[in-house]
mmCIF file of C-alpha atoms in Angstrom:
data_model
loop_
_atom_site.group_PDB
_atom_site.id
_atom_site.type_symbol
_atom_site.label_atom_id
_atom_site.label_comp_id
_atom_site.label_asym_id
_atom_site.label_seq_id
_atom_site.Cartn_x
_atom_site.Cartn_y
_atom_site.Cartn_z
ATOM 1 C CA MET A 1 -29.706 6.061 17.731
ATOM 2 C CA ARG A 2 -29.681 5.959 14.774
ATOM 3 C CA PRO A 3 -26.337 7.323 12.951
ATOM 4 C CA ARG A 4 -26.848 11.275 11.342
ATOM 5 C CA SER A 5 -27.489 10.641 7.202
ATOM 6 C CA VAL A 6 -26.070 12.945 5.656
ATOM 7 C CA GLN A 7 -28.492 13.429 3.135
ATOM 8 C CA ARG A 8 -30.176 15.108 5.654
ATOM 9 C CA GLN A 9 -27.342 17.933 5.696
ATOM 10 C CA PRO A 10 -27.634 21.512 3.629
ATOM 11 C CA GLY A 11 -24.738 22.505 1.172
ATOM 12 C CA ILE A 12 -21.786 22.673 1.512
ATOM 13 C CA VAL A 13 -21.633 20.125 4.682
ATOM 14 C CA GLY A 14 -24.062 17.611 2.869
ATOM 15 C CA ALA A 15 -21.664 17.722 -0.760
ATOM 16 C CA VAL A 16 -18.303 16.798 2.068
ATOM 17 C CA MET A 17 -20.662 14.209 3.395
ATOM 18 C CA ARG A 18 -21.821 12.874 1.043
ATOM 19 C CA LEU A 19 -18.070 12.636 -1.051
ATOM 20 C CA ALA A 20 -16.498 11.767 2.156
ATOM 21 C CA GLY A 21 -18.791 8.621 2.333
ATOM 22 C CA THR A 22 -18.051 7.450 -0.736
ATOM 23 C CA VAL A 23 -14.357 7.093 0.460
ATOM 24 C CA PRO A 24 -13.998 3.300 0.300
ATOM 25 C CA PRO A 25 -12.124 1.843 3.144
ATOM 26 C CA GLY A 26 -9.115 0.494 1.200
ATOM 27 C CA GLY A 27 -8.979 4.798 -0.134
ATOM 28 C CA GLY A 28 -5.646 4.401 0.622
ATOM 29 C CA ALA A 29 -4.001 2.069 -1.595
ATOM 30 C CA VAL A 30 -4.326 5.522 -4.169
ATOM 31 C CA VAL A 31 -1.695 6.704 -2.244
ATOM 32 C CA MET A 32 -0.191 3.654 -1.505
ATOM 33 C CA GLY A 33 0.673 2.502 -5.840
ATOM 34 C CA VAL A 34 0.690 6.260 -6.674
ATOM 35 C CA GLY A 35 3.815 6.781 -3.997
ATOM 36 C CA ILE A 36 5.497 3.375 -4.495
ATOM 37 C CA VAL A 37 5.920 4.525 -8.545
ATOM 38 C CA SER A 38 7.245 7.653 -7.674
ATOM 39 C CA ILE A 39 10.587 6.121 -5.418
ATOM 40 C CA ASP A 40 10.593 3.932 -8.270
ATOM 41 C CA LEU A 41 11.220 6.568 -10.853
ATOM 42 C CA HIS A 42 12.915 8.271 -8.501
ATOM 43 C CA LEU A 43 15.764 5.377 -7.972
ATOM 44 C CA ALA A 44 15.822 4.778 -12.148
ATOM 45 C CA GLY A 45 16.028 8.492 -12.700
ATOM 46 C CA ALA A 46 13.797 10.276 -14.009
ATOM 47 C CA GLU A 47 13.237 12.455 -10.991
ATOM 48 C CA ALA A 48 10.943 15.213 -12.769
ATOM 49 C CA LEU A 49 8.298 12.425 -13.011
ATOM 50 C CA SER A 50 8.873 11.027 -10.039
ATOM 51 C CA ARG A 51 7.833 14.448 -7.884
ATOM 52 C CA VAL A 52 5.597 15.314 -10.279
ATOM 53 C CA LEU A 53 3.611 11.743 -9.622
ATOM 54 C CA LEU A 54 4.915 12.723 -5.567
ATOM 55 C CA GLY A 55 2.577 15.390 -6.031
ATOM 56 C CA ILE A 56 -0.701 13.604 -6.440
ATOM 57 C CA ALA A 57 0.626 11.032 -3.634
ATOM 58 C CA ALA A 58 0.475 14.003 -1.404
ATOM 59 C CA ALA A 59 -2.105 15.480 -2.521
ATOM 60 C CA ALA A 60 -4.588 12.369 -1.934
ATOM 61 C CA TRP A 61 -3.385 11.681 1.111
ATOM 62 C CA VAL A 62 -4.234 14.882 2.309
ATOM 63 C CA LEU A 63 -7.873 14.268 0.448
ATOM 64 C CA LEU A 64 -8.606 11.436 2.341
ATOM 65 C CA GLY A 65 -7.258 12.412 5.259
ATOM 66 C CA LEU A 66 -9.750 14.942 4.921
ATOM 67 C CA LEU A 67 -12.788 12.840 3.994
ATOM 68 C CA LEU A 68 -11.741 10.479 6.994
ATOM 69 C CA THR A 69 -12.086 12.876 9.271
ATOM 70 C CA ALA A 70 -15.618 14.140 8.171
ATOM 71 C CA ARG A 71 -16.652 10.936 8.132
ATOM 72 C CA LEU A 72 -15.532 10.441 11.674
ATOM 73 C CA VAL A 73 -17.874 13.405 12.750
ATOM 74 C CA GLY A 74 -20.715 12.523 10.628
ATOM 75 C CA ASP A 75 -20.846 9.122 11.038
ATOM 76 C CA ARG A 76 -19.015 7.281 13.299
ATOM 77 C CA PRO A 77 -20.729 4.294 13.718
ATOM 78 C CA ARG A 78 -19.081 2.933 9.942
ATOM 79 C CA PHE A 79 -15.742 4.494 10.698
ATOM 80 C CA ALA A 80 -15.233 2.253 13.736
ATOM 81 C CA ALA A 81 -16.996 -0.910 12.030
ATOM 82 C CA GLU A 82 -14.772 -0.227 8.145
ATOM 83 C CA ALA A 83 -11.087 0.294 10.778
ATOM 84 C CA ARG A 84 -11.518 -2.750 11.595
ATOM 85 C CA LEU A 85 -11.888 -4.438 8.103
ATOM 86 C CA PRO A 86 -7.789 -4.953 7.001
ATOM 87 C CA ALA A 87 -8.504 -2.520 3.827
ATOM 88 C CA SER A 88 -7.986 0.514 6.573
ATOM 89 C CA LEU A 89 -4.025 -0.152 6.731
ATOM 90 C CA THR A 90 -3.718 1.298 3.541
ATOM 91 C CA GLY A 91 -3.657 4.103 5.473
ATOM 92 C CA VAL A 92 -0.197 3.130 7.715
ATOM 93 C CA ALA A 93 1.457 1.757 4.192
ATOM 94 C CA GLY A 94 0.380 4.955 2.288
ATOM 95 C CA THR A 95 1.319 7.558 4.925
ATOM 96 C CA ALA A 96 4.413 5.128 5.336
ATOM 97 C CA VAL A 97 5.231 5.424 1.417
ATOM 98 C CA LEU A 98 4.670 8.845 1.630
ATOM 99 C CA GLY A 99 7.179 9.395 3.879
ATOM 100 C CA THR A 100 10.309 8.049 2.849
ATOM 101 C CA ARG A 101 9.367 9.172 -0.670
ATOM 102 C CA LEU A 102 9.599 12.649 1.331
ATOM 103 C CA ALA A 103 13.011 10.910 3.276
ATOM 104 C CA LEU A 104 14.372 9.838 0.538
ATOM 105 C CA LEU A 105 13.720 13.353 -1.396
ATOM 106 C CA GLY A 106 15.821 14.953 1.896
ATOM 107 C CA TRP A 107 12.924 16.092 4.023
ATOM 108 C CA SER A 108 13.278 14.017 6.852
ATOM 109 C CA GLY A 109 11.840 15.472 9.017
ATOM 110 C CA ALA A 110 8.239 15.872 7.251
ATOM 111 C CA GLY A 111 9.195 11.883 7.047
ATOM 112 C CA LEU A 112 10.333 11.766 11.493
ATOM 113 C CA VAL A 113 6.308 12.781 11.454
ATOM 114 C CA LEU A 114 4.647 11.081 9.081
ATOM 115 C CA LEU A 115 5.792 7.838 10.515
ATOM 116 C CA ALA A 116 4.658 9.351 13.348
ATOM 117 C CA VAL A 117 0.953 9.747 12.348
ATOM 118 C CA ALA A 118 1.639 5.370 10.172
ATOM 119 C CA GLY A 119 2.947 4.578 13.995
ATOM 120 C CA LEU A 120 0.245 6.110 15.738
ATOM 121 C CA LEU A 121 -2.363 4.640 13.458
ATOM 122 C CA TRP A 122 -0.395 0.757 12.638
ATOM 123 C CA PRO A 123 -1.176 -0.680 16.399
ATOM 124 C CA ALA A 124 -4.721 0.736 16.641
ATOM 125 C CA LEU A 125 -6.264 -0.216 13.506
ATOM 126 C CA LEU A 126 -4.138 -3.164 13.022
ATOM 127 C CA GLY A 127 -5.529 -4.856 16.720
ATOM 128 C CA GLY A 128 -9.036 -3.852 15.784
ATOM 129 C CA VAL A 129 -8.565 -5.877 12.169
ATOM 130 C CA LEU A 130 -6.556 -9.140 14.137
ATOM 131 C CA ARG A 131 -9.462 -9.363 16.504
ATOM 132 C CA HIS A 132 -11.855 -9.263 13.280
ATOM 133 C CA TRP A 133 -9.644 -11.463 12.133
ATOM 134 C CA VAL A 134 -11.381 -13.767 9.174
ATOM 135 C CA THR A 135 -10.166 -16.467 7.137
ATOM 136 C CA PRO A 136 -9.423 -18.131 4.818
ATOM 137 C CA THR A 137 -7.796 -15.091 4.005
ATOM 138 C CA VAL A 138 -8.218 -12.963 0.270
ATOM 139 C CA GLY A 139 -4.831 -10.517 -1.257
ATOM 140 C CA VAL A 140 -6.257 -7.781 1.204
ATOM 141 C CA SER A 141 -5.725 -9.593 4.193
ATOM 142 C CA PHE A 142 -2.266 -9.375 2.920
ATOM 143 C CA MET A 143 -2.138 -5.505 4.765
ATOM 144 C CA ALA A 144 -1.745 -7.155 7.767
ATOM 145 C CA THR A 145 2.317 -7.956 6.534
ATOM 146 C CA VAL A 146 2.283 -4.044 3.776
ATOM 147 C CA SER A 147 1.479 -1.776 6.961
ATOM 148 C CA THR A 148 4.296 -3.579 9.152
ATOM 149 C CA GLU A 149 6.930 -3.331 6.989
ATOM 150 C CA SER A 150 6.083 -0.135 4.786
ATOM 151 C CA LEU A 151 7.227 0.990 8.991
ATOM 152 C CA ALA A 152 10.518 -1.122 8.482
ATOM 153 C CA VAL A 153 11.087 0.757 5.530
ATOM 154 C CA LEU A 154 11.048 4.135 6.799
ATOM 155 C CA LEU A 155 12.183 3.966 9.671
ATOM 156 C CA ALA A 156 15.759 2.125 7.785
ATOM 157 C CA VAL A 157 15.382 5.068 5.443
ATOM 158 C CA LEU A 158 15.322 8.148 7.913
ATOM 159 C CA SER A 159 18.226 5.777 9.558
ATOM 160 C CA LEU A 160 20.108 6.702 6.913
ATOM 161 C CA ALA A 161 19.416 10.183 6.955
ATOM 162 C CA THR A 162 19.674 10.806 10.717
ATOM 163 C CA ARG A 163 22.208 8.179 11.185
ATOM 164 C CA THR A 164 20.080 6.785 14.158
ATOM 165 C CA GLY A 165 21.668 3.682 15.369
ATOM 166 C CA TRP A 166 18.123 2.731 17.076
ATOM 167 C CA ALA A 167 16.209 3.018 14.232
ATOM 168 C CA VAL A 168 17.668 -0.011 12.203
ATOM 169 C CA VAL A 169 17.367 -2.183 15.729
ATOM 170 C CA LEU A 170 13.342 -0.662 15.296
ATOM 171 C CA ALA A 171 13.484 -1.311 11.463
ATOM 172 C CA VAL A 172 14.674 -5.202 12.315
ATOM 173 C CA VAL A 173 11.787 -6.087 15.349
ATOM 174 C CA LEU A 174 8.763 -4.277 12.435
ATOM 175 C CA LEU A 175 10.580 -6.904 9.611
ATOM 176 C CA ALA A 176 10.628 -10.168 11.631
ATOM 177 C CA MET A 177 6.609 -9.547 12.550
ATOM 178 C CA GLY A 178 5.909 -8.261 9.506
ATOM 179 C CA THR A 179 7.219 -11.566 7.587
ATOM 180 C CA GLY A 180 5.923 -13.388 10.618
ATOM 181 C CA ILE A 181 2.889 -12.563 9.663
ATOM 182 C CA TYR A 182 3.051 -12.965 6.238
ATOM 183 C CA ALA A 183 3.849 -17.243 6.652
ATOM 184 C CA THR A 184 -0.018 -17.253 8.234
ATOM 185 C CA VAL A 185 -1.940 -15.671 6.164
ATOM 186 C CA VAL A 186 -0.313 -16.578 2.548
ATOM 187 C CA ALA A 187 -0.687 -20.669 5.077
ATOM 188 C CA ARG A 188 -4.970 -19.330 4.431
ATOM 189 C CA PHE A 189 -4.697 -17.607 1.266
ATOM 190 C CA ASP A 190 -7.699 -18.792 -0.796
ATOM 191 C CA LEU A 191 -5.450 -19.427 -4.549
ATOM 192 C CA HIS A 192 -9.139 -19.220 -6.003
ATOM 193 C CA GLN A 193 -8.557 -15.044 -5.232
ATOM 194 C CA LEU A 194 -5.799 -15.215 -8.140
ATOM 195 C CA VAL A 195 -8.876 -15.407 -10.411
ATOM 196 C CA ARG A 196 -11.445 -14.617 -8.940
ATOM 197 C CA GLY A 197 -9.608 -11.209 -6.919
ATOM 198 C CA ARG A 198 -10.997 -8.454 -8.934
ATOM 199 C CA GLY A 199 -6.747 -6.214 -8.203
ATOM 200 C CA ASP A 200 -6.066 -7.451 -4.423
ATOM 201 C CA HIS A 201 -4.664 -10.270 -5.050
ATOM 202 C CA TRP A 202 -1.999 -8.393 -7.053
ATOM 203 C CA VAL A 203 -0.357 -8.506 -2.311
ATOM 204 C CA ALA A 204 0.049 -12.022 -2.189
ATOM 205 C CA GLY A 205 3.194 -11.219 -4.210
ATOM 206 C CA GLY A 206 3.333 -7.434 -3.471
ATOM 207 C CA ALA A 207 4.060 -8.533 0.271
ATOM 208 C CA LEU A 208 6.949 -10.948 0.109
ATOM 209 C CA ALA A 209 7.294 -8.000 -2.157
ATOM 210 C CA ILE A 210 8.086 -4.732 0.579
ATOM 211 C CA CYS A 211 9.851 -7.422 2.787
ATOM 212 C CA ALA A 212 12.294 -7.864 0.594
ATOM 213 C CA LEU A 213 12.194 -3.615 0.290
ATOM 214 C CA ALA A 214 12.790 -3.730 3.921
ATOM 215 C CA CYS A 215 15.246 -6.268 4.649
ATOM 216 C CA GLY A 216 17.082 -4.794 1.407
ATOM 217 C CA THR A 217 17.063 -1.147 2.780
ATOM 218 C CA VAL A 218 18.442 -2.692 6.569
ATOM 219 C CA THR A 219 21.113 -4.013 4.874
ATOM 220 C CA LEU A 220 22.473 -1.063 3.541
ATOM 221 C CA ALA A 221 20.984 1.217 6.652
ATOM 222 C CA ALA A 222 23.279 -1.932 9.098
ATOM 223 C CA ARG A 223 26.367 -1.584 6.131
ATOM 224 C CA ASP A 224 26.285 2.503 6.112
ATOM 225 C CA LEU A 225 26.023 2.660 9.816
ATOM 226 C CA HIS A 226 28.143 0.306 10.851
ATOM 227 C CA LEU A 227 25.078 -2.244 13.034
ATOM 228 C CA LEU A 228 24.768 -5.552 13.234
ATOM 229 C CA GLY A 229 27.980 -7.021 11.756
ATOM 230 C CA GLY A 230 27.246 -5.188 8.610
ATOM 231 C CA GLY A 231 24.435 -6.321 7.813
ATOM 232 C CA ALA A 232 26.422 -9.553 5.998
ATOM 233 C CA ALA A 233 23.384 -12.372 7.912
ATOM 234 C CA LEU A 234 20.250 -9.536 5.842
ATOM 235 C CA ARG A 235 21.629 -10.073 2.526
ATOM 236 C CA GLY A 236 21.264 -13.560 2.041
ATOM 237 C CA ALA A 237 17.604 -12.483 4.236
ATOM 238 C CA THR A 238 17.461 -10.500 1.070
ATOM 239 C CA ALA A 239 17.694 -11.864 -1.802
ATOM 240 C CA ALA A 240 15.972 -14.610 -0.096
ATOM 241 C CA LEU A 241 12.891 -13.123 -0.065
ATOM 242 C CA TRP A 242 13.406 -11.613 -3.502
ATOM 243 C CA ILE A 243 13.660 -14.373 -4.549
ATOM 244 C CA ALA A 244 10.329 -15.823 -3.495
ATOM 245 C CA ALA A 245 8.247 -12.188 -4.041
ATOM 246 C CA VAL A 246 9.336 -12.317 -7.838
ATOM 247 C CA ALA A 247 7.989 -16.875 -7.735
ATOM 248 C CA TRP A 248 4.397 -14.988 -7.844
ATOM 249 C CA LEU A 249 4.815 -12.801 -10.656
ATOM 250 C CA PRO A 250 4.337 -15.098 -13.570
ATOM 251 C CA LEU A 251 1.511 -16.428 -11.749
ATOM 252 C CA LEU A 252 -0.113 -13.120 -10.981
ATOM 253 C CA VAL A 253 0.887 -12.864 -14.686
ATOM 254 C CA ALA A 254 -0.667 -15.732 -15.651
ATOM 255 C CA THR A 255 -4.199 -15.438 -14.456
ATOM 256 C CA GLU A 256 -4.514 -11.638 -15.098
ATOM 257 C CA LEU A 257 -3.707 -12.725 -18.321
ATOM 258 C CA VAL A 258 -6.316 -15.422 -18.168
ATOM 259 C CA SER A 259 -9.236 -13.794 -16.415
ATOM 260 C CA ARG A 260 -9.683 -10.945 -18.632
ATOM 261 C CA ARG A 261 -10.379 -8.402 -15.459
ATOM 262 C CA VAL A 262 -10.870 -5.194 -18.022
ATOM 263 C CA LEU A 263 -13.435 -3.402 -15.650
ATOM 264 C CA TYR A 264 -12.320 -1.158 -13.062
ATOM 265 C CA ASP A 265 -12.688 -1.764 -8.646
ATOM 266 C CA THR A 266 -10.725 0.378 -6.180
ATOM 267 C CA ARG A 267 -8.902 -2.703 -5.680
ATOM 268 C CA ARG A 268 -7.320 -2.159 -8.682
ATOM 269 C CA TRP A 269 -4.853 -0.235 -6.792
ATOM 270 C CA ALA A 270 -3.919 -3.021 -4.667
ATOM 271 C CA THR A 271 -2.449 -4.086 -8.198
ATOM 272 C CA VAL A 272 -0.448 -1.075 -8.801
ATOM 273 C CA PHE A 273 0.930 -1.124 -5.421
ATOM 274 C CA PRO A 274 2.725 -4.930 -6.034
ATOM 275 C CA VAL A 275 3.669 -3.786 -10.482
ATOM 276 C CA GLY A 276 5.823 -0.616 -8.741
ATOM 277 C CA MET A 277 6.571 -2.805 -5.823
ATOM 278 C CA TYR A 278 8.618 -5.470 -7.483
ATOM 279 C CA ALA A 279 10.892 -2.728 -9.410
ATOM 280 C CA ALA A 280 11.700 -0.941 -6.533
ATOM 281 C CA CYS A 281 12.641 -4.273 -3.765
ATOM 282 C CA SER A 282 14.547 -4.933 -7.297
ATOM 283 C CA PHE A 283 16.781 -1.855 -6.985
ATOM 284 C CA VAL A 284 16.997 -1.861 -3.336
ATOM 285 C CA ALA A 285 18.278 -5.933 -2.917
ATOM 286 C CA GLY A 286 20.076 -5.460 -5.742
ATOM 287 C CA SER A 287 22.392 -2.800 -4.724
ATOM 288 C CA ALA A 288 22.070 -4.679 -1.150
ATOM 289 C CA ILE A 289 23.269 -7.918 -2.503
ATOM 290 C CA GLY A 290 25.592 -6.851 -5.382
ATOM 291 C CA TRP A 291 23.175 -8.518 -8.208
ATOM 292 C CA ARG A 292 23.385 -6.039 -10.802
ATOM 293 C CA GLY A 293 20.765 -7.885 -13.181
ATOM 294 C CA LEU A 294 18.404 -6.898 -9.717
ATOM 295 C CA ILE A 295 19.029 -2.851 -10.857
ATOM 296 C CA ASP A 296 18.456 -3.444 -15.088
ATOM 297 C CA PHE A 297 15.420 -4.980 -14.073
ATOM 298 C CA ALA A 298 14.108 -2.733 -11.665
ATOM 299 C CA ARG A 299 14.496 -0.019 -14.215
ATOM 300 C CA VAL A 300 12.870 -1.792 -16.767
ATOM 301 C CA TRP A 301 9.621 -2.630 -14.579
ATOM 302 C CA SER A 302 9.694 0.727 -13.286
ATOM 303 C CA TRP A 303 8.294 1.753 -16.710
ATOM 304 C CA VAL A 304 5.823 -0.831 -16.658
ATOM 305 C CA ALA A 305 4.804 0.323 -13.010
ATOM 306 C CA LEU A 306 4.322 3.813 -14.072
ATOM 307 C CA ALA A 307 2.442 2.995 -16.841
ATOM 308 C CA VAL A 308 -0.344 0.519 -15.237
ATOM 309 C CA SER A 309 -0.468 3.322 -12.559
ATOM 310 C CA ALA A 310 -1.961 5.006 -15.730
ATOM 311 C CA VAL A 311 -4.414 2.954 -16.371
ATOM 312 C CA VAL A 312 -6.198 2.550 -13.743
ATOM 313 C CA LEU A 313 -5.529 6.306 -12.404
ATOM 314 C CA LEU A 314 -7.333 7.067 -16.219
ATOM 315 C CA ALA A 315 -9.767 4.531 -15.608
ATOM 316 C CA MET A 316 -10.694 5.792 -11.907
ATOM 317 C CA LEU A 317 -11.413 9.546 -13.235
ATOM 318 C CA TRP A 318 -13.433 7.684 -15.709
ATOM 319 C CA GLN A 319 -15.867 7.002 -13.228
ATOM 320 C CA PRO A 320 -18.958 8.771 -13.023
ATOM 321 C CA ILE A 321 -19.108 11.457 -9.889
ATOM 322 C CA PRO A 322 -22.307 12.313 -8.931
ATOM 323 C CA LEU A 323 -21.237 12.505 -5.302
ATOM 324 C CA LEU A 324 -22.236 16.070 -5.241
ATOM 325 C CA ARG A 325 -26.119 15.340 -6.694
ATOM 326 C CA THR A 326 -26.620 12.060 -4.719
ATOM 327 C CA GLY A 327 -27.918 11.117 -1.503
ATOM 328 C CA SER A 328 -26.472 8.082 -0.969
ATOM 329 C CA ALA A 329 -23.872 7.632 0.975
ATOM 330 C CA ARG A 330 -23.422 4.344 -0.216
ATOM 331 C CA SER A 331 -19.087 3.364 -0.961
ATOM 332 C CA PRO A 332 -19.179 0.940 -4.115
ATOM 333 C CA ARG A 333 -17.382 -2.384 -3.304
ATOM 334 C CA THR A 334 -13.525 -1.934 -2.480
ATOM 335 C CA ALA A 335 -10.522 -3.574 -1.334
ATOM 336 C CA GLY A 336 -11.655 -5.110 2.656
ATOM 337 C CA GLU A 337 -14.871 -5.944 1.641
ATOM 338 C CA PRO A 338 -15.956 -9.620 1.616
ATOM 339 C CA ALA A 339 -17.755 -9.513 -1.247
ATOM 340 C CA GLU A 340 -14.951 -11.449 -2.896
ATOM 341 C CA SER A 341 -14.535 -14.095 0.219
#
């Protein structure tokens, strides 16, 4: 049976369904990008500006949740098809990043609720993604790692806030799992994406950066809670992951300059997140292993991340929005769709 077309829905209902139809599979990258820059600014001491970005990330999360629920009700076949794309895991990571920022604000209850939401979405979506895995891999394929590590980060942050030892142990399991997934994905990564990609290629480095962030956060939690030998072994792993992540940065910047990707694409939010993640992981890794220079780098790079997020946000808002006067429910090409692969 042919699914109902959003064109036939009248009035406000039709407008909502058409708006829901334009949300790309990787829409959660907006929450990821804005949320991680909010964390950067919090760690850099710019709390007022950080909270402004937190408000934007929270509003985007609520709006995306409502629109995706509307799509689930009105166009279930498309919802099911897009849930099998790696880009769908941006919803898990965005939820976990938002939960982490709220936990850092002292709202542990809200962080626990978002951990529960992300924890339920993660296995449901990851299973479908892995069953429909495509090689060679592209930037968005690394979302399998990012979503896993985002849960590890949130668990570690909540363990510090609630003094819960089991959360540290579970975070270590997810850290190891995410790092293993990264090794599998990067071995099959199409390096041509560095010049042909539309923004999500940055996640090749950003995924390692969130591994470093997760390892550093777990190290701090283990040290504070006197677990896992005080995190001594984890400190070395944090340093190794940070070095490996930063090794991607010159290549990513160089290919960005050569390729001249100046037009807006939704996948550009998958650039914002890794840029912000480099600052966040440097703050935490610097604290975990005692390298003061990493924290100095992170303070400067936080403002780079803010500038990149501002440019992408303005570019997104500049796009024409014919959502309420057109019948088309086709979404723009975005992260997770096979246009680049």
